[in-house]
Amino acid sequence: MENRFNSLLASAGMALTDEQKQRLLAYVDLLNKWNKAYNLTSVRDPQEMLVRHIMDSIVVNAHLTGECFIDVGTGPGLPGIPLAIVRPEASFTLLDSLGKRIRFIRQVVHELGLTNVTPVQTRVEEYSIPEGFDGVISRAFASLGDMLSWCRHLPGDNGLFYALKGVVSEEELAEIPEGFSVKEVIRLEVPQLDGERHLVVVKAQK
């Protein structure tokens, strides 16, 4: 497992500390254990989790700006937990409406000693912080239009939306609500992952 992870990181040109690698592998281990009872992810094989959950999450890190992020519809903590591990100087709020997912995330935070993660169980429409977030992140949460409509109250003055997507269609980009503009669409390279991955960065027009 560790050898495969090192190989994936090398392919992606990413360097992590030993502590970061151990925490990420421990997260996969916890996800695998809890998944048997809680059905947190459709990915059953821990080796596959390395590619489809860990690498797929942390390749986004280089494209984030700021120190205060929220991961909306985080599920079992994706991409929030892996990003919090590789970006320890930033704070991450992980929001989901489902209790079993938040219970799992609390356990992960406790067992891995993550001091920069805040799990929150609520609906996204009912949550905000006064100063707003630097980045609003979502992965497989909703269509781009829905994400922006439901989360428009979350970013601060210069905050950005980061939507992790597979294939990005022109139709989806054309349907973003008024008051938003697409800043860039970045093709992500995830080693050993079948299919395309993109990061859509959107700014709200003030």
N, C-alpha and C. Protein backbone atom coordinates (compact mmCIF):
# COMPACT_ATOMS: atom_id res chain seq x y z
N MET A 1 0.84 -1.21 0.00
CA MET A 1 0.00 0.00 0.00
C MET A 1 0.88 1.27 0.00
N GLU A 2 1.85 1.27 0.91
CA GLU A 2 2.73 2.44 1.01
C GLU A 2 3.56 2.61 -0.26
N ASN A 3 4.04 1.49 -0.81
CA ASN A 3 4.83 1.55 -2.05
C ASN A 3 4.01 2.10 -3.20
N ARG A 4 2.76 1.62 -3.29
CA ARG A 4 1.90 2.11 -4.38
C ARG A 4 1.65 3.60 -4.22
N PHE A 5 1.42 4.04 -2.99
CA PHE A 5 1.16 5.45 -2.74
C PHE A 5 2.37 6.29 -3.13
N ASN A 6 3.57 5.85 -2.75
CA ASN A 6 4.79 6.57 -3.12
C ASN A 6 4.94 6.67 -4.63
N SER A 7 4.57 5.58 -5.32
CA SER A 7 4.65 5.57 -6.77
C SER A 7 3.66 6.55 -7.40
N LEU A 8 2.44 6.60 -6.84
CA LEU A 8 1.42 7.54 -7.34
C LEU A 8 1.86 8.99 -7.12
N LEU A 9 2.41 9.26 -5.95
CA LEU A 9 2.87 10.63 -5.64
C LEU A 9 4.00 11.03 -6.59
N ALA A 10 4.92 10.10 -6.85
CA ALA A 10 6.03 10.39 -7.75
C ALA A 10 5.52 10.68 -9.17
N SER A 11 4.53 9.90 -9.60
CA SER A 11 3.94 10.11 -10.94
C SER A 11 3.30 11.49 -11.04
N ALA A 12 2.73 11.95 -9.93
CA ALA A 12 2.06 13.25 -9.92
C ALA A 12 3.03 14.40 -9.63
N GLY A 13 4.29 14.05 -9.34
CA GLY A 13 5.28 15.09 -9.01
C GLY A 13 5.00 15.77 -7.70
N MET A 14 4.45 15.02 -6.74
CA MET A 14 4.10 15.60 -5.44
C MET A 14 5.02 15.06 -4.35
N ALA A 15 5.45 15.95 -3.48
CA ALA A 15 6.28 15.54 -2.35
C ALA A 15 5.52 15.82 -1.05
N LEU A 16 5.36 14.78 -0.23
CA LEU A 16 4.70 14.93 1.06
C LEU A 16 5.64 14.46 2.17
N THR A 17 5.42 14.93 3.38
CA THR A 17 6.21 14.46 4.51
C THR A 17 5.76 13.04 4.88
N ASP A 18 6.61 12.34 5.62
CA ASP A 18 6.24 10.99 6.07
C ASP A 18 4.98 11.03 6.91
N GLU A 19 4.86 12.07 7.75
CA GLU A 19 3.67 12.19 8.61
C GLU A 19 2.41 12.37 7.76
N GLN A 20 2.48 13.20 6.74
CA GLN A 20 1.32 13.40 5.86
C GLN A 20 0.93 12.09 5.17
N LYS A 21 1.94 11.36 4.69
CA LYS A 21 1.65 10.08 4.01
C LYS A 21 1.00 9.09 4.97
N GLN A 22 1.53 9.01 6.18
CA GLN A 22 0.96 8.07 7.16
C GLN A 22 -0.47 8.44 7.53
N ARG A 23 -0.74 9.73 7.64
CA ARG A 23 -2.11 10.17 7.95
C ARG A 23 -3.08 9.83 6.82
N LEU A 24 -2.63 10.04 5.59
CA LEU A 24 -3.48 9.73 4.44
C LEU A 24 -3.76 8.23 4.35
N LEU A 25 -2.76 7.42 4.61
CA LEU A 25 -2.95 5.96 4.60
C LEU A 25 -3.85 5.53 5.76
N ALA A 26 -3.70 6.18 6.91
CA ALA A 26 -4.56 5.88 8.05
C ALA A 26 -6.02 6.25 7.76
N TYR A 27 -6.20 7.34 7.02
CA TYR A 27 -7.56 7.74 6.61
C TYR A 27 -8.18 6.69 5.71
N VAL A 28 -7.41 6.18 4.75
CA VAL A 28 -7.90 5.11 3.87
C VAL A 28 -8.29 3.89 4.70
N ASP A 29 -7.47 3.56 5.68
CA ASP A 29 -7.74 2.41 6.55
C ASP A 29 -9.06 2.60 7.30
N LEU A 30 -9.26 3.79 7.86
CA LEU A 30 -10.51 4.08 8.58
C LEU A 30 -11.71 4.06 7.64
N LEU A 31 -11.54 4.63 6.47
CA LEU A 31 -12.63 4.65 5.49
C LEU A 31 -13.02 3.23 5.08
N ASN A 32 -12.04 2.40 4.88
CA ASN A 32 -12.28 1.01 4.52
C ASN A 32 -13.03 0.27 5.64
N LYS A 33 -12.61 0.49 6.89
CA LYS A 33 -13.26 -0.19 8.03
C LYS A 33 -14.70 0.27 8.21
N TRP A 34 -14.90 1.57 8.23
CA TRP A 34 -16.25 2.11 8.46
C TRP A 34 -17.17 1.84 7.28
N ASN A 35 -16.60 1.73 6.11
CA ASN A 35 -17.41 1.55 4.90
C ASN A 35 -18.22 0.26 4.95
N LYS A 36 -17.67 -0.73 5.60
CA LYS A 36 -18.35 -2.04 5.67
C LYS A 36 -19.69 -1.92 6.39
N ALA A 37 -19.77 -1.05 7.38
CA ALA A 37 -21.01 -0.90 8.15
C ALA A 37 -21.84 0.30 7.71
N TYR A 38 -21.17 1.36 7.28
CA TYR A 38 -21.86 2.64 7.03
C TYR A 38 -22.09 2.95 5.56
N ASN A 39 -21.45 2.18 4.67
CA ASN A 39 -21.62 2.41 3.23
C ASN A 39 -21.33 3.87 2.86
N LEU A 40 -20.13 4.32 3.15
CA LEU A 40 -19.74 5.72 2.95
C LEU A 40 -19.30 6.01 1.52
N THR A 41 -18.82 4.99 0.83
CA THR A 41 -18.35 5.17 -0.55
C THR A 41 -18.57 3.88 -1.33
N SER A 42 -18.80 4.03 -2.62
CA SER A 42 -19.00 2.84 -3.47
C SER A 42 -17.67 2.17 -3.81
N VAL A 43 -16.56 2.84 -3.52
CA VAL A 43 -15.24 2.25 -3.76
C VAL A 43 -14.91 1.32 -2.59
N ARG A 44 -14.73 0.04 -2.88
CA ARG A 44 -14.54 -0.97 -1.82
C ARG A 44 -13.08 -1.34 -1.58
N ASP A 45 -12.26 -1.18 -2.60
CA ASP A 45 -10.87 -1.62 -2.52
C ASP A 45 -9.97 -0.47 -2.04
N PRO A 46 -9.25 -0.68 -0.92
CA PRO A 46 -8.37 0.39 -0.41
C PRO A 46 -7.34 0.87 -1.44
N GLN A 47 -6.86 -0.04 -2.29
CA GLN A 47 -5.91 0.37 -3.33
C GLN A 47 -6.58 1.35 -4.30
N GLU A 48 -7.85 1.09 -4.61
CA GLU A 48 -8.59 2.00 -5.49
C GLU A 48 -8.87 3.32 -4.79
N MET A 49 -9.09 3.27 -3.48
CA MET A 49 -9.32 4.51 -2.72
C MET A 49 -8.13 5.45 -2.83
N LEU A 50 -6.92 4.87 -2.88
CA LEU A 50 -5.72 5.70 -3.03
C LEU A 50 -5.80 6.57 -4.27
N VAL A 51 -6.26 5.97 -5.37
CA VAL A 51 -6.34 6.70 -6.64
C VAL A 51 -7.58 7.58 -6.68
N ARG A 52 -8.74 6.98 -6.45
CA ARG A 52 -10.01 7.66 -6.71
C ARG A 52 -10.44 8.61 -5.60
N HIS A 53 -9.86 8.47 -4.42
CA HIS A 53 -10.22 9.38 -3.33
C HIS A 53 -9.04 10.26 -2.89
N ILE A 54 -7.89 9.65 -2.64
CA ILE A 54 -6.76 10.44 -2.12
C ILE A 54 -6.10 11.27 -3.22
N MET A 55 -5.61 10.61 -4.26
CA MET A 55 -4.93 11.36 -5.34
C MET A 55 -5.91 12.33 -6.02
N ASP A 56 -7.12 11.88 -6.24
CA ASP A 56 -8.14 12.71 -6.90
C ASP A 56 -8.43 13.97 -6.10
N SER A 57 -8.23 13.90 -4.78
CA SER A 57 -8.46 15.07 -3.92
C SER A 57 -7.23 15.98 -3.87
N ILE A 58 -6.05 15.39 -3.64
CA ILE A 58 -4.89 16.24 -3.34
C ILE A 58 -4.28 16.90 -4.57
N VAL A 59 -4.61 16.41 -5.79
CA VAL A 59 -4.09 17.12 -6.98
C VAL A 59 -4.65 18.53 -7.08
N VAL A 60 -5.71 18.80 -6.35
CA VAL A 60 -6.35 20.13 -6.39
C VAL A 60 -5.55 21.16 -5.58
N ASN A 61 -4.76 20.68 -4.62
CA ASN A 61 -4.12 21.57 -3.65
C ASN A 61 -3.35 22.72 -4.29
N ALA A 62 -2.60 22.43 -5.34
CA ALA A 62 -1.75 23.45 -5.97
C ALA A 62 -2.57 24.60 -6.57
N HIS A 63 -3.86 24.38 -6.78
CA HIS A 63 -4.69 25.40 -7.45
C HIS A 63 -5.54 26.21 -6.47
N LEU A 64 -5.44 25.91 -5.19
CA LEU A 64 -6.23 26.65 -4.19
C LEU A 64 -5.48 27.88 -3.70
N THR A 65 -6.21 28.96 -3.47
CA THR A 65 -5.61 30.14 -2.86
C THR A 65 -6.40 30.50 -1.62
N GLY A 66 -5.68 30.87 -0.56
CA GLY A 66 -6.34 31.25 0.69
C GLY A 66 -6.03 30.30 1.83
N GLU A 67 -6.66 30.56 2.96
CA GLU A 67 -6.36 29.78 4.17
C GLU A 67 -7.61 29.25 4.87
N CYS A 68 -8.79 29.61 4.36
CA CYS A 68 -10.03 29.22 5.04
C CYS A 68 -10.99 28.66 3.99
N PHE A 69 -11.25 27.35 4.09
CA PHE A 69 -12.03 26.67 3.06
C PHE A 69 -13.23 25.93 3.65
N ILE A 70 -14.24 25.75 2.82
CA ILE A 70 -15.36 24.89 3.20
C ILE A 70 -15.57 23.87 2.09
N ASP A 71 -15.74 22.62 2.50
CA ASP A 71 -16.02 21.52 1.57
C ASP A 71 -17.49 21.18 1.75
N VAL A 72 -18.30 21.53 0.75
CA VAL A 72 -19.76 21.34 0.88
C VAL A 72 -20.18 20.00 0.29
N GLY A 73 -21.07 19.30 1.01
CA GLY A 73 -21.46 17.96 0.59
C GLY A 73 -20.26 17.04 0.63
N THR A 74 -19.52 17.11 1.73
CA THR A 74 -18.22 16.44 1.86
C THR A 74 -18.30 14.92 1.86
N GLY A 75 -19.49 14.36 2.12
CA GLY A 75 -19.59 12.90 2.19
C GLY A 75 -18.71 12.38 3.32
N PRO A 76 -17.84 11.41 3.03
CA PRO A 76 -16.96 10.89 4.10
C PRO A 76 -15.69 11.74 4.29
N GLY A 77 -15.74 13.01 3.81
CA GLY A 77 -14.59 13.90 4.01
C GLY A 77 -13.75 14.09 2.78
N LEU A 78 -14.39 14.07 1.61
CA LEU A 78 -13.67 14.19 0.34
C LEU A 78 -14.13 15.40 -0.45
N PRO A 79 -13.22 16.26 -0.85
CA PRO A 79 -11.77 16.18 -0.74
C PRO A 79 -11.20 16.80 0.54
N GLY A 80 -12.07 17.21 1.48
CA GLY A 80 -11.63 18.01 2.62
C GLY A 80 -10.57 17.40 3.51
N ILE A 81 -10.73 16.11 3.88
CA ILE A 81 -9.75 15.49 4.78
C ILE A 81 -8.36 15.39 4.12
N PRO A 82 -8.27 14.81 2.91
CA PRO A 82 -6.94 14.77 2.28
C PRO A 82 -6.32 16.16 2.09
N LEU A 83 -7.13 17.14 1.71
CA LEU A 83 -6.59 18.49 1.52
C LEU A 83 -6.12 19.09 2.85
N ALA A 84 -6.86 18.84 3.92
CA ALA A 84 -6.46 19.36 5.24
C ALA A 84 -5.14 18.75 5.68
N ILE A 85 -4.90 17.50 5.31
CA ILE A 85 -3.65 16.83 5.67
C ILE A 85 -2.47 17.41 4.90
N VAL A 86 -2.67 17.70 3.60
CA VAL A 86 -1.55 18.21 2.79
C VAL A 86 -1.42 19.74 2.86
N ARG A 87 -2.41 20.40 3.48
CA ARG A 87 -2.38 21.86 3.60
C ARG A 87 -2.63 22.23 5.07
N PRO A 88 -1.70 21.86 5.96
CA PRO A 88 -1.95 22.00 7.41
C PRO A 88 -2.06 23.44 7.89
N GLU A 89 -1.56 24.38 7.08
CA GLU A 89 -1.62 25.79 7.51
C GLU A 89 -3.01 26.40 7.26
N ALA A 90 -3.87 25.69 6.54
CA ALA A 90 -5.21 26.19 6.23
C ALA A 90 -6.25 25.50 7.11
N SER A 91 -7.42 26.13 7.24
CA SER A 91 -8.51 25.53 8.02
C SER A 91 -9.61 25.07 7.05
N PHE A 92 -10.22 23.93 7.39
CA PHE A 92 -11.25 23.34 6.54
C PHE A 92 -12.51 23.04 7.34
N THR A 93 -13.63 23.59 6.90
CA THR A 93 -14.94 23.22 7.44
C THR A 93 -15.52 22.17 6.51
N LEU A 94 -15.91 21.02 7.07
CA LEU A 94 -16.46 19.93 6.27
C LEU A 94 -17.94 19.82 6.57
N LEU A 95 -18.76 20.12 5.58
CA LEU A 95 -20.21 20.21 5.81
C LEU A 95 -20.95 19.10 5.07
N ASP A 96 -21.83 18.43 5.80
CA ASP A 96 -22.71 17.43 5.20
C ASP A 96 -23.98 17.35 6.05
N SER A 97 -25.08 16.99 5.41
CA SER A 97 -26.36 16.94 6.15
C SER A 97 -26.60 15.57 6.78
N LEU A 98 -25.77 14.58 6.46
CA LEU A 98 -26.02 13.22 6.93
C LEU A 98 -25.18 12.90 8.16
N GLY A 99 -25.87 12.48 9.22
CA GLY A 99 -25.22 12.25 10.51
C GLY A 99 -24.11 11.20 10.48
N LYS A 100 -24.32 10.09 9.76
CA LYS A 100 -23.31 9.02 9.78
C LYS A 100 -22.00 9.49 9.16
N ARG A 101 -22.10 10.36 8.16
CA ARG A 101 -20.87 10.87 7.53
C ARG A 101 -20.11 11.78 8.49
N ILE A 102 -20.84 12.65 9.18
CA ILE A 102 -20.19 13.56 10.12
C ILE A 102 -19.63 12.81 11.33
N ARG A 103 -20.31 11.76 11.77
CA ARG A 103 -19.78 10.92 12.85
C ARG A 103 -18.45 10.29 12.43
N PHE A 104 -18.40 9.82 11.20
CA PHE A 104 -17.16 9.24 10.69
C PHE A 104 -16.05 10.29 10.65
N ILE A 105 -16.36 11.48 10.14
CA ILE A 105 -15.35 12.54 10.05
C ILE A 105 -14.84 12.93 11.43
N ARG A 106 -15.74 13.00 12.40
CA ARG A 106 -15.31 13.31 13.78
C ARG A 106 -14.33 12.26 14.29
N GLN A 107 -14.59 11.00 13.98
CA GLN A 107 -13.69 9.93 14.38
C GLN A 107 -12.33 10.06 13.71
N VAL A 108 -12.34 10.41 12.42
CA VAL A 108 -11.09 10.61 11.68
C VAL A 108 -10.29 11.76 12.30
N VAL A 109 -10.96 12.86 12.57
CA VAL A 109 -10.32 14.03 13.17
C VAL A 109 -9.67 13.66 14.50
N HIS A 110 -10.41 12.88 15.30
CA HIS A 110 -9.92 12.45 16.62
C HIS A 110 -8.72 11.51 16.47
N GLU A 111 -8.86 10.49 15.63
CA GLU A 111 -7.80 9.47 15.53
C GLU A 111 -6.54 9.99 14.85
N LEU A 112 -6.71 10.89 13.90
CA LEU A 112 -5.54 11.40 13.17
C LEU A 112 -4.99 12.69 13.77
N GLY A 113 -5.67 13.22 14.78
CA GLY A 113 -5.20 14.43 15.44
C GLY A 113 -5.20 15.64 14.53
N LEU A 114 -6.27 15.78 13.73
CA LEU A 114 -6.36 16.90 12.79
C LEU A 114 -6.93 18.13 13.50
N THR A 115 -6.12 19.14 13.66
CA THR A 115 -6.56 20.34 14.39
C THR A 115 -7.14 21.41 13.47
N ASN A 116 -7.07 21.19 12.15
CA ASN A 116 -7.52 22.21 11.20
C ASN A 116 -8.80 21.81 10.47
N VAL A 117 -9.54 20.85 11.04
CA VAL A 117 -10.79 20.39 10.43
C VAL A 117 -11.96 20.58 11.40
N THR A 118 -13.04 21.19 10.90
CA THR A 118 -14.26 21.38 11.69
C THR A 118 -15.42 20.69 10.97
N PRO A 119 -15.93 19.55 11.51
CA PRO A 119 -17.08 18.90 10.89
C PRO A 119 -18.38 19.61 11.28
N VAL A 120 -19.27 19.81 10.32
CA VAL A 120 -20.54 20.49 10.58
C VAL A 120 -21.67 19.70 9.91
N GLN A 121 -22.67 19.34 10.72
CA GLN A 121 -23.84 18.65 10.15
C GLN A 121 -24.99 19.63 10.01
N THR A 122 -25.26 20.03 8.78
CA THR A 122 -26.40 20.91 8.51
C THR A 122 -26.59 20.96 6.99
N ARG A 123 -27.63 21.64 6.57
CA ARG A 123 -27.81 21.90 5.13
C ARG A 123 -27.02 23.14 4.76
N VAL A 124 -26.49 23.15 3.55
CA VAL A 124 -25.59 24.23 3.15
C VAL A 124 -26.29 25.59 3.19
N GLU A 125 -27.59 25.61 2.90
CA GLU A 125 -28.32 26.89 2.88
C GLU A 125 -28.40 27.53 4.27
N GLU A 126 -28.22 26.69 5.31
CA GLU A 126 -28.40 27.18 6.68
C GLU A 126 -27.09 27.51 7.38
N TYR A 127 -25.97 27.50 6.63
CA TYR A 127 -24.67 27.69 7.28
C TYR A 127 -23.92 28.86 6.65
N SER A 128 -23.23 29.61 7.49
CA SER A 128 -22.33 30.67 6.99
C SER A 128 -21.43 31.11 8.14
N ILE A 129 -20.37 31.84 7.81
CA ILE A 129 -19.55 32.51 8.82
C ILE A 129 -19.48 33.98 8.42
N PRO A 130 -19.37 34.89 9.41
CA PRO A 130 -19.46 36.32 9.10
C PRO A 130 -18.45 36.81 8.06
N GLU A 131 -17.21 36.32 8.16
CA GLU A 131 -16.17 36.82 7.24
C GLU A 131 -16.14 36.10 5.90
N GLY A 132 -16.89 35.02 5.77
CA GLY A 132 -16.89 34.26 4.52
C GLY A 132 -15.64 33.41 4.36
N PHE A 133 -15.66 32.54 3.37
CA PHE A 133 -14.54 31.62 3.13
C PHE A 133 -13.71 32.08 1.94
N ASP A 134 -12.41 31.72 1.97
CA ASP A 134 -11.54 32.00 0.83
C ASP A 134 -11.88 31.08 -0.34
N GLY A 135 -12.32 29.87 -0.02
CA GLY A 135 -12.64 28.92 -1.07
C GLY A 135 -13.81 28.03 -0.69
N VAL A 136 -14.72 27.83 -1.63
CA VAL A 136 -15.87 26.93 -1.45
C VAL A 136 -15.64 25.76 -2.41
N ILE A 137 -15.42 24.58 -1.84
CA ILE A 137 -15.01 23.41 -2.63
C ILE A 137 -16.15 22.40 -2.69
N SER A 138 -16.34 21.78 -3.84
CA SER A 138 -17.30 20.67 -3.91
C SER A 138 -16.78 19.62 -4.87
N ARG A 139 -17.10 18.38 -4.55
CA ARG A 139 -16.70 17.24 -5.39
C ARG A 139 -17.92 16.35 -5.52
N ALA A 140 -18.41 16.21 -6.72
CA ALA A 140 -19.59 15.36 -6.97
C ALA A 140 -20.77 15.76 -6.09
N PHE A 141 -20.91 17.05 -5.83
CA PHE A 141 -21.96 17.53 -4.92
C PHE A 141 -23.25 17.83 -5.68
N ALA A 142 -23.13 18.47 -6.81
CA ALA A 142 -24.32 18.90 -7.56
C ALA A 142 -23.85 19.44 -8.90
N SER A 143 -24.81 19.84 -9.73
CA SER A 143 -24.41 20.52 -10.96
C SER A 143 -23.76 21.85 -10.58
N LEU A 144 -22.98 22.38 -11.49
CA LEU A 144 -22.29 23.65 -11.23
C LEU A 144 -23.30 24.75 -10.89
N GLY A 145 -24.40 24.80 -11.66
CA GLY A 145 -25.42 25.82 -11.41
C GLY A 145 -26.03 25.71 -10.03
N ASP A 146 -26.35 24.48 -9.61
CA ASP A 146 -26.93 24.27 -8.28
C ASP A 146 -25.94 24.62 -7.19
N MET A 147 -24.70 24.20 -7.37
CA MET A 147 -23.68 24.51 -6.37
C MET A 147 -23.58 26.02 -6.13
N LEU A 148 -23.51 26.77 -7.22
CA LEU A 148 -23.37 28.23 -7.09
C LEU A 148 -24.61 28.87 -6.47
N SER A 149 -25.79 28.37 -6.86
CA SER A 149 -27.03 28.92 -6.31
C SER A 149 -27.13 28.66 -4.80
N TRP A 150 -26.80 27.43 -4.39
CA TRP A 150 -26.95 27.05 -2.98
C TRP A 150 -25.84 27.61 -2.10
N CYS A 151 -24.68 27.91 -2.71
CA CYS A 151 -23.51 28.30 -1.90
C CYS A 151 -23.11 29.76 -2.10
N ARG A 152 -23.95 30.54 -2.75
CA ARG A 152 -23.55 31.91 -3.11
C ARG A 152 -23.26 32.77 -1.89
N HIS A 153 -23.79 32.39 -0.72
CA HIS A 153 -23.60 33.19 0.50
C HIS A 153 -22.31 32.83 1.25
N LEU A 154 -21.56 31.83 0.78
CA LEU A 154 -20.44 31.32 1.58
C LEU A 154 -19.09 32.01 1.37
N PRO A 155 -18.72 32.45 0.16
CA PRO A 155 -17.37 33.04 0.02
C PRO A 155 -17.27 34.44 0.58
N GLY A 156 -16.04 34.80 1.00
CA GLY A 156 -15.75 36.17 1.39
C GLY A 156 -15.60 37.04 0.16
N ASP A 157 -15.13 38.28 0.36
CA ASP A 157 -15.05 39.25 -0.75
C ASP A 157 -14.26 38.74 -1.95
N ASN A 158 -13.15 38.09 -1.69
CA ASN A 158 -12.31 37.59 -2.79
C ASN A 158 -12.37 36.07 -2.90
N GLY A 159 -13.37 35.48 -2.28
CA GLY A 159 -13.46 34.02 -2.27
C GLY A 159 -13.81 33.45 -3.63
N LEU A 160 -13.37 32.22 -3.86
CA LEU A 160 -13.62 31.54 -5.13
C LEU A 160 -14.36 30.22 -4.90
N PHE A 161 -15.05 29.76 -5.92
CA PHE A 161 -15.68 28.45 -5.91
C PHE A 161 -14.79 27.49 -6.68
N TYR A 162 -14.60 26.30 -6.12
CA TYR A 162 -13.79 25.27 -6.77
C TYR A 162 -14.65 24.02 -6.92
N ALA A 163 -15.04 23.70 -8.14
CA ALA A 163 -15.87 22.52 -8.38
C ALA A 163 -15.04 21.44 -9.05
N LEU A 164 -14.92 20.29 -8.39
CA LEU A 164 -14.20 19.14 -8.97
C LEU A 164 -15.17 18.36 -9.83
N LYS A 165 -14.79 18.22 -11.08
CA LYS A 165 -15.69 17.59 -12.05
C LYS A 165 -14.96 16.52 -12.85
N GLY A 166 -15.75 15.67 -13.50
CA GLY A 166 -15.19 14.75 -14.47
C GLY A 166 -15.10 15.48 -15.80
N VAL A 167 -15.96 15.13 -16.72
CA VAL A 167 -16.04 15.86 -18.00
C VAL A 167 -16.83 17.15 -17.77
N VAL A 168 -16.34 18.25 -18.30
CA VAL A 168 -17.05 19.53 -18.17
C VAL A 168 -17.65 19.87 -19.53
N SER A 169 -18.96 20.01 -19.56
CA SER A 169 -19.63 20.32 -20.84
C SER A 169 -19.82 21.82 -21.00
N GLU A 170 -19.85 22.25 -22.23
CA GLU A 170 -20.12 23.66 -22.52
C GLU A 170 -21.51 24.05 -22.01
N GLU A 171 -22.44 23.09 -22.10
CA GLU A 171 -23.82 23.36 -21.63
C GLU A 171 -23.83 23.70 -20.14
N GLU A 172 -23.08 22.90 -19.36
CA GLU A 172 -23.06 23.14 -17.91
C GLU A 172 -22.44 24.50 -17.60
N LEU A 173 -21.36 24.83 -18.30
CA LEU A 173 -20.71 26.13 -18.08
C LEU A 173 -21.62 27.27 -18.50
N ALA A 174 -22.42 27.06 -19.53
CA ALA A 174 -23.32 28.11 -20.02
C ALA A 174 -24.50 28.34 -19.08
N GLU A 175 -24.78 27.36 -18.23
CA GLU A 175 -25.95 27.46 -17.36
C GLU A 175 -25.65 27.99 -15.97
N ILE A 176 -24.44 28.53 -15.77
CA ILE A 176 -24.17 29.07 -14.43
C ILE A 176 -25.04 30.32 -14.22
N PRO A 177 -25.50 30.53 -12.98
CA PRO A 177 -26.42 31.64 -12.71
C PRO A 177 -25.80 33.01 -12.97
N GLU A 178 -26.66 33.98 -13.11
CA GLU A 178 -26.20 35.35 -13.29
C GLU A 178 -25.44 35.79 -12.05
N GLY A 179 -24.43 36.61 -12.24
CA GLY A 179 -23.66 37.09 -11.09
C GLY A 179 -22.40 36.29 -10.84
N PHE A 180 -22.12 35.30 -11.71
CA PHE A 180 -20.91 34.48 -11.57
C PHE A 180 -20.17 34.45 -12.90
N SER A 181 -18.84 34.31 -12.82
CA SER A 181 -18.06 34.13 -14.05
C SER A 181 -17.04 33.02 -13.84
N VAL A 182 -16.84 32.23 -14.90
CA VAL A 182 -15.85 31.15 -14.83
C VAL A 182 -14.46 31.76 -14.98
N LYS A 183 -13.64 31.59 -13.96
CA LYS A 183 -12.28 32.15 -13.98
C LYS A 183 -11.37 31.27 -14.83
N GLU A 184 -11.42 29.97 -14.59
CA GLU A 184 -10.66 29.03 -15.43
C GLU A 184 -11.17 27.61 -15.25
N VAL A 185 -10.89 26.80 -16.24
CA VAL A 185 -11.17 25.36 -16.17
C VAL A 185 -9.83 24.66 -16.31
N ILE A 186 -9.42 23.94 -15.26
CA ILE A 186 -8.10 23.32 -15.21
C ILE A 186 -8.24 21.81 -15.39
N ARG A 187 -7.52 21.27 -16.34
CA ARG A 187 -7.50 19.81 -16.49
C ARG A 187 -6.56 19.22 -15.44
N LEU A 188 -7.05 18.29 -14.65
CA LEU A 188 -6.25 17.67 -13.60
C LEU A 188 -5.70 16.34 -14.09
N GLU A 189 -4.45 16.09 -13.75
CA GLU A 189 -3.84 14.80 -14.10
C GLU A 189 -3.76 13.95 -12.84
N VAL A 190 -4.55 12.88 -12.81
CA VAL A 190 -4.55 11.97 -11.66
C VAL A 190 -3.98 10.63 -12.12
N PRO A 191 -2.78 10.26 -11.61
CA PRO A 191 -2.15 9.03 -12.07
C PRO A 191 -3.06 7.80 -11.88
N GLN A 192 -3.11 6.97 -12.90
CA GLN A 192 -3.82 5.68 -12.90
C GLN A 192 -5.34 5.81 -12.75
N LEU A 193 -5.85 7.00 -13.02
CA LEU A 193 -7.31 7.18 -12.94
C LEU A 193 -7.90 7.18 -14.35
N ASP A 194 -8.90 6.32 -14.54
CA ASP A 194 -9.59 6.31 -15.84
C ASP A 194 -10.54 7.50 -15.91
N GLY A 195 -10.62 8.11 -17.06
CA GLY A 195 -11.56 9.22 -17.23
C GLY A 195 -10.93 10.56 -16.96
N GLU A 196 -11.62 11.60 -17.40
CA GLU A 196 -11.11 12.97 -17.26
C GLU A 196 -11.45 13.55 -15.88
N ARG A 197 -10.62 14.47 -15.44
CA ARG A 197 -10.89 15.23 -14.22
C ARG A 197 -10.59 16.69 -14.49
N HIS A 198 -11.48 17.56 -14.06
CA HIS A 198 -11.28 19.01 -14.22
C HIS A 198 -11.62 19.73 -12.93
N LEU A 199 -11.00 20.89 -12.77
CA LEU A 199 -11.35 21.79 -11.68
C LEU A 199 -11.90 23.07 -12.31
N VAL A 200 -13.14 23.39 -11.99
CA VAL A 200 -13.76 24.62 -12.50
C VAL A 200 -13.69 25.68 -11.41
N VAL A 201 -13.01 26.77 -11.71
CA VAL A 201 -12.84 27.86 -10.73
C VAL A 201 -13.78 29.01 -11.14
N VAL A 202 -14.63 29.40 -10.19
CA VAL A 202 -15.65 30.41 -10.48
C VAL A 202 -15.55 31.55 -9.48
N LYS A 203 -15.75 32.76 -9.98
CA LYS A 203 -15.76 33.94 -9.10
C LYS A 203 -17.13 34.59 -9.13
N ALA A 204 -17.57 35.05 -7.96
CA ALA A 204 -18.82 35.80 -7.91
C ALA A 204 -18.53 37.25 -8.27
N GLN A 205 -19.36 37.83 -9.12
CA GLN A 205 -19.17 39.22 -9.50
C GLN A 205 -19.88 40.09 -8.45
N LYS A 206 -19.10 40.91 -7.80
CA LYS A 206 -19.66 41.75 -6.72
C LYS A 206 -20.34 42.97 -7.32
